[in-house]
Coordinates of C-alpha atoms in Angstrom, one line a residue:
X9 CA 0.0 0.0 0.0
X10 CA 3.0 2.3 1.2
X11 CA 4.9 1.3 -2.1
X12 CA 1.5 2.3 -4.2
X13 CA 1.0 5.8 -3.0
X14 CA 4.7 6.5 -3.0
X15 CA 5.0 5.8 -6.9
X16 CA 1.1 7.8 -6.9
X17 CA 3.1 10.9 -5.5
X18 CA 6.3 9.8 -7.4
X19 CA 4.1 10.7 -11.1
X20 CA 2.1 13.4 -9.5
X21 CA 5.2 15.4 -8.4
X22 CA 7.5 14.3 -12.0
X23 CA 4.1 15.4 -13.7
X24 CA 4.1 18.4 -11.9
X25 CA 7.9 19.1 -12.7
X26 CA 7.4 18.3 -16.5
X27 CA 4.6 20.6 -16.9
X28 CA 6.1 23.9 -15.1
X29 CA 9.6 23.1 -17.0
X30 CA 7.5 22.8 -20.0
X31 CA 5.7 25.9 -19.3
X32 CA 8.4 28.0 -18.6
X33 CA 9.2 26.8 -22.0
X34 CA 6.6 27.4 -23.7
X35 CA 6.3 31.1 -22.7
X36 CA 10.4 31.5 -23.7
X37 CA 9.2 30.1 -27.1
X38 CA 6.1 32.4 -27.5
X39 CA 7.3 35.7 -25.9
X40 CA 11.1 35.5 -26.7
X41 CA 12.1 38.3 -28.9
X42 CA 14.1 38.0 -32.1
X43 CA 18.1 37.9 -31.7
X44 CA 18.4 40.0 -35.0
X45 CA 15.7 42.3 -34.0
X46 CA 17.9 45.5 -34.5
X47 CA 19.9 44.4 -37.7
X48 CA 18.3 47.3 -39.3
X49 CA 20.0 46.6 -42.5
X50 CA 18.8 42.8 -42.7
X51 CA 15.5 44.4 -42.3
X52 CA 15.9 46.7 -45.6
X53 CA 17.3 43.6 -47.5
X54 CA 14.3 41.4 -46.5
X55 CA 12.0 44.4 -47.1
X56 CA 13.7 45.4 -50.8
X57 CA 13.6 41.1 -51.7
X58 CA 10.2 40.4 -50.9
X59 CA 8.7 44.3 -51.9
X60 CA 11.0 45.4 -54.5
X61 CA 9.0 48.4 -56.0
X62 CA 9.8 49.7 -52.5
X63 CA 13.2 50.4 -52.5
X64 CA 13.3 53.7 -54.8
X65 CA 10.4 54.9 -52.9
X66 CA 12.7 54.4 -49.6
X67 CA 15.7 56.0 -51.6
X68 CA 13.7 59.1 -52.9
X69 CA 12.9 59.8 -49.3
X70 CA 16.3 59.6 -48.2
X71 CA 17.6 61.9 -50.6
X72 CA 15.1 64.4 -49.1
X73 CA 15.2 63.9 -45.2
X74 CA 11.8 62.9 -45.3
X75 CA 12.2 59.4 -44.0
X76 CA 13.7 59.5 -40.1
X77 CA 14.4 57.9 -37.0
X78 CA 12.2 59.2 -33.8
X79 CA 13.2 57.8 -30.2
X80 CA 11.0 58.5 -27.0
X81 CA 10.7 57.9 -23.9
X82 CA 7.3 55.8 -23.0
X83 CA 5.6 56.2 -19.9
X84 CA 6.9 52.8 -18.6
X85 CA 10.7 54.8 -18.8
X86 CA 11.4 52.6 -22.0
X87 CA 12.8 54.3 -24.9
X88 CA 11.1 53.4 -28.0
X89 CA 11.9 54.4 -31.8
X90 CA 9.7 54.8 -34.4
X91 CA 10.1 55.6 -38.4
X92 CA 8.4 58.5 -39.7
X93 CA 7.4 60.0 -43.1
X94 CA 7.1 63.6 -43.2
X95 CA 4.7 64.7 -45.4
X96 CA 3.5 68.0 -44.2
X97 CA 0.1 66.4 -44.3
X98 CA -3.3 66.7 -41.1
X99 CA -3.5 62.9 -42.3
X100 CA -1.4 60.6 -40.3
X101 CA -1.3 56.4 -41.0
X102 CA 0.1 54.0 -37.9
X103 CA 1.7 50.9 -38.8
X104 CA 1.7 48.6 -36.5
X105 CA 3.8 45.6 -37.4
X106 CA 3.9 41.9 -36.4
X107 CA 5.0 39.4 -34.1
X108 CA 9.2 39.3 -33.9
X109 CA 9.4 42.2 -37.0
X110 CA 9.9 45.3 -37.4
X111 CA 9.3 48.8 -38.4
X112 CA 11.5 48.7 -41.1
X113 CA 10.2 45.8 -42.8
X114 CA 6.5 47.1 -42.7
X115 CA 7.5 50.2 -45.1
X116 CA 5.7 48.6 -47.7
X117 CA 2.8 49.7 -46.6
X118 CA 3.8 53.1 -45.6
X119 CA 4.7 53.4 -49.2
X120 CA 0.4 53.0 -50.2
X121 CA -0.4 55.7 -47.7
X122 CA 2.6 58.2 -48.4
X123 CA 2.6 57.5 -52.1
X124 CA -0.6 56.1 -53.4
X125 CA -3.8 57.1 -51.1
X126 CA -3.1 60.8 -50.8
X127 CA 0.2 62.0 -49.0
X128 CA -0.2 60.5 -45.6
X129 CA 2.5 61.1 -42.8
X130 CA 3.0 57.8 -41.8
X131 CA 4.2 56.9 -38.5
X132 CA 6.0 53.0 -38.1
X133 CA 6.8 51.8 -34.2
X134 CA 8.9 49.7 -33.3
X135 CA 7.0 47.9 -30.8
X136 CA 8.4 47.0 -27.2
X137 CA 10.9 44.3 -27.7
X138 CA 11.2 44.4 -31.4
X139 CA 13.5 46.5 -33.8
X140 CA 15.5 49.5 -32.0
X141 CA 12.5 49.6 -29.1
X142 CA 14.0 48.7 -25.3
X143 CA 12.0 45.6 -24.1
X144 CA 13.0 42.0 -22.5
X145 CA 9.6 40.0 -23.7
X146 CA 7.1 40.7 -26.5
X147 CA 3.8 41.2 -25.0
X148 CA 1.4 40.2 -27.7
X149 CA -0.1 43.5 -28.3
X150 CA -2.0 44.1 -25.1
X151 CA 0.5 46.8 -23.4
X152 CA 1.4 47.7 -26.5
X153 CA -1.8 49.2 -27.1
X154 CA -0.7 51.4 -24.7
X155 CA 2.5 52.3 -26.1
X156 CA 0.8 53.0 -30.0
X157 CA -1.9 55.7 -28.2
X158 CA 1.8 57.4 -26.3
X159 CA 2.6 57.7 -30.0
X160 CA -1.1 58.9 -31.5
X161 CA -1.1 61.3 -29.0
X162 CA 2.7 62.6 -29.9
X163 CA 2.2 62.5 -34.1
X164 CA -2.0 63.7 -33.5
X165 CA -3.6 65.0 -37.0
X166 CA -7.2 66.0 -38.1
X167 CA -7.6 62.2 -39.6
X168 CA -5.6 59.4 -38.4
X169 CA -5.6 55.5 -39.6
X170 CA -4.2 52.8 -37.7
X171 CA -3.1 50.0 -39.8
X172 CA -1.8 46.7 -38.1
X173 CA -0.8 43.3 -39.6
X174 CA -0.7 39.9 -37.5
X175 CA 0.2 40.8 -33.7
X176 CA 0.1 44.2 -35.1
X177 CA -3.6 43.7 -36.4
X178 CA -4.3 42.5 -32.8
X179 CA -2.9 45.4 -31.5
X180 CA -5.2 47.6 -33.3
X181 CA -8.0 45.8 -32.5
X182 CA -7.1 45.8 -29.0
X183 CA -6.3 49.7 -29.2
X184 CA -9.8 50.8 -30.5
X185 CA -11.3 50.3 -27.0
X186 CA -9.2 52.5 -25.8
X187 CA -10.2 56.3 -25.1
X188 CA -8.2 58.5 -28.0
X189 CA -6.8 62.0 -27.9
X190 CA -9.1 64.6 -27.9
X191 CA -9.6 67.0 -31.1
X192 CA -9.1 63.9 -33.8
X193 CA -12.0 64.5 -36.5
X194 CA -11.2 60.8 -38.8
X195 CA -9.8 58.1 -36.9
X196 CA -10.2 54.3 -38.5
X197 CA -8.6 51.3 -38.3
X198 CA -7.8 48.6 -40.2
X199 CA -6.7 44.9 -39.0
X200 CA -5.0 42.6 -41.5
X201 CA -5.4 38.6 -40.1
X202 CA -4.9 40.0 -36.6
X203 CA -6.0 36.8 -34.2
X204 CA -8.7 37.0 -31.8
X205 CA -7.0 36.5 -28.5
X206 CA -3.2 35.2 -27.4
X207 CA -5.1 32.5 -25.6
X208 CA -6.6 31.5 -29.2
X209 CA -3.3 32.1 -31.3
X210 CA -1.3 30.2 -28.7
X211 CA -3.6 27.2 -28.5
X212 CA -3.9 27.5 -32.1
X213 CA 0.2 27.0 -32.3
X214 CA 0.1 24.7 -29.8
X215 CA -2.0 21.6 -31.5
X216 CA -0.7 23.2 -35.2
X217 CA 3.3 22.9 -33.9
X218 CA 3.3 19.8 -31.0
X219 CA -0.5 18.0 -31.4
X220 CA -1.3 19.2 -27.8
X221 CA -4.2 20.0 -26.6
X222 CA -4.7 23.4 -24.5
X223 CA -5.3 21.6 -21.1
X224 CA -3.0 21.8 -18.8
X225 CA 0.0 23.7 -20.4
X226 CA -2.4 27.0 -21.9
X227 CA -3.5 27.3 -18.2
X228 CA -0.1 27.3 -17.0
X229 CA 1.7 29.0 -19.2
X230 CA -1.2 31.9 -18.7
X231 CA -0.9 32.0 -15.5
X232 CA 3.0 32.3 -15.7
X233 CA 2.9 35.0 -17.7
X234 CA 0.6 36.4 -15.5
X235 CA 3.1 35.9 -12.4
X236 CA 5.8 37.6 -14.5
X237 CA 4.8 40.0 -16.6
X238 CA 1.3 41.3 -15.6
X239 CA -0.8 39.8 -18.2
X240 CA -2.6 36.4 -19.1
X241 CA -3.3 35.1 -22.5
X242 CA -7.2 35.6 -21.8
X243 CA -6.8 38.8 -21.1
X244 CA -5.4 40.2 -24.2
X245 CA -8.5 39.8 -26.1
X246 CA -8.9 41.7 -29.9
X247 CA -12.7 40.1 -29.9
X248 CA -13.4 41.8 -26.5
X249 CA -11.7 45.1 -27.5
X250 CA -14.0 45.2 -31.3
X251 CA -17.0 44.4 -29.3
X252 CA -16.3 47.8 -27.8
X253 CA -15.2 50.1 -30.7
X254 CA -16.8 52.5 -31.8
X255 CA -14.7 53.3 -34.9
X256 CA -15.1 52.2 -38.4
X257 CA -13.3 49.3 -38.9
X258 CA -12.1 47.7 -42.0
X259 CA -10.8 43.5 -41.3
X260 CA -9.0 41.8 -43.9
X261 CA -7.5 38.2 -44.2
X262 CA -6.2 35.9 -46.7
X263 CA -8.8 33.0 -47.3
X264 CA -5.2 30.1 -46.6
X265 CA -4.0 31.6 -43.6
X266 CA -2.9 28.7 -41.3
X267 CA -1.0 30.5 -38.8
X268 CA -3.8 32.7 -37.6
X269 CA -6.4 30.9 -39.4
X270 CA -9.3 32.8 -41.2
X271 CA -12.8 31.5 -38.9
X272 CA -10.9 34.3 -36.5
X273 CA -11.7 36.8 -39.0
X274 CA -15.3 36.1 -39.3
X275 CA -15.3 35.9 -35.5
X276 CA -14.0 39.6 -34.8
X277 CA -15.9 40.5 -38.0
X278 CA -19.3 39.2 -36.5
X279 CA -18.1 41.3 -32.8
X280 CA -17.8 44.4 -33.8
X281 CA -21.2 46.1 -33.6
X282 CA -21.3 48.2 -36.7
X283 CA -19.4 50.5 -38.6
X284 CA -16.9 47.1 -40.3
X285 CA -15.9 46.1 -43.6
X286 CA -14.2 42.7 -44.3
X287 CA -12.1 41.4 -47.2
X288 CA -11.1 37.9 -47.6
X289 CA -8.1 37.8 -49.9
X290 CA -8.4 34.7 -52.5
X291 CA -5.4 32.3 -52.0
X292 CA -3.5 34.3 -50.0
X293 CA -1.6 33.2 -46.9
X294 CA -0.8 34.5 -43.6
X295 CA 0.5 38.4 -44.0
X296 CA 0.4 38.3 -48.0
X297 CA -3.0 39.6 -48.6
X298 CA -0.9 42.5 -50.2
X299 CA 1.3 40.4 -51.8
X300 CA -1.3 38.3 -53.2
X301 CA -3.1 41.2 -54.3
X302 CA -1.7 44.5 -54.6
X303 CA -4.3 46.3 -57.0
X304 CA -7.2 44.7 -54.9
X305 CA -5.9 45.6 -51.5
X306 CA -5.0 49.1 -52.2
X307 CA -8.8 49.0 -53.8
X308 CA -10.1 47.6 -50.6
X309 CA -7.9 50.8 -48.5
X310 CA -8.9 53.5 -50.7
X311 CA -12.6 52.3 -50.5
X312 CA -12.7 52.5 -46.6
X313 CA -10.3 55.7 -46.2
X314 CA -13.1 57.6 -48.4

């Protein structure tokens, strides 16, 4: 009997080891930031590779000042940077990149709102823990929504867009709860196959990348990020956040995305109470609704910007 409940405990307690190692894990994997995240000229070479048409569009700023490097200092005491396009203009675009990027590789869509839709400034952060920004973890968008309003409020125009893409889209969503500057006569936003929740994306990853259910490493992973940084993966919630927005909101996502996959979309899509426009991009994959189709997306942008 003695022997039975000692090899009971035995398993219990190597269970119990397994699953925090394996947590603590998990949340390095998820949260970990990129070891190249401020190679900035890796960044332009992946950016000119996959968006070619964007590199004289880069160099004609350049030649001009009108492309430059802003740092401040958040309200946490991090210093952050941020890319910015002068243009002179009371119309301001946000981009908001994704998970483990960077500013610098999201100027391909600055390029549409400097260039194409009608001489936006466009603002690009670097979000905490990515790019030239000070941070140890990333944090899934929901302190960073914090962080993107510090910079609304700095770079404030008469009409304002914030666009986001992946973690970035999530942020967005996430953002439009919040209460905005005062005095802002156009804001909109626009998510590009932003994921419902962390907790949905990271279970998501979890059966996609290991075959595992969410029970019990989601709920302890959570609830180790929650010890360490603040936050749980339930609590950084886009779908809660749209059901809350009162700004028009345009959702797009490419109809093969397996890394955030597409029922999210129609989720969020279905949450947000009015003012919404959605797009599903034929054949396109996670982050390449542009890619897939340029004509049609900036289409899709000029549409909802009007």
């Amino acid at each position: 009997m003695k022997k039975s409940l000692l090899s009971i405990v035995t398993v219990v307690v190597l269970l119990l080891v397994i699953t925090i190692g394996t947590s603590f894990y998990m949340l390095s994997y998820a949260l970990s930031p990129d070891g190249g995240k401020a190679d900035v000229d890796s960044c332009y070479n992946q950016l000119f590779e996959r968006y070619p048409d964007t590199k004289p569009w880069v160099d004609s700023l350049n030649r001009v000042g009108a492309l430059r490097d802003t740092f401040v200092v958040m309200p946490t005491g991090e210093r952050h940077h941020a890319l910015y396009v002068h243009h002179g203009s009371q119309k301001t675009a946000f981009i908001i990149h994704g998970w483990r990027d960077s500013a610098v590789k999201y100027l391909f869509l600055a390029r549409l709102y400097e260039h194409v839709l009608g001489g936006y400034n466009v603002v690009l952060p670097d979000l905490h823990a990515h790019g030239l920004s000070e941070g140890d973890m990333i944090q899934m968008g929901w302190l960073d929504k914090k962080d993107v309003l510090h910079w609304l409020t700095i770079f404030q125009t008469d009409t304002m867009v914030v666009h986001g893409v992946s973690m970035g889209g999530a942020t967005t969503m996430m953002l439009s709860a919040e209460e905005m500057p005062k005095g802002i006569k156009d804001l909109r936003f626009v998510d590009d196959c932003g994921y419902t929740s962390a907790w949905d994306e990271f279970a998501s990853e979890l059966k996609n990348q290991f075959g595992l259910p969410p029970f019990p490493l989601m709920y302890t992973t959570s609830l180790l990020c929650k010890m360490r940084y603040g936050w749980s993966f339930s609590e950084a919630s886009a779908i809660d956040a749209v059901r809350q927005s009162p700004y028009p909101m345009l959702f797009i996502h490419g109809d093969e995305d397996t890394f955030v996959p597409t029922e999210m979309v129609y989720r969020l899509y279905q949450a947000k109470p009015s003012n919404k426009k959605l797009w599903i991009a034929p054949g396109a994959e996670h982050a390449s609704s542009y890619l897939t189709h340029p004509d049609e997306y900036i289409r899709q942008l000029s549409d909802f910007l009007k």
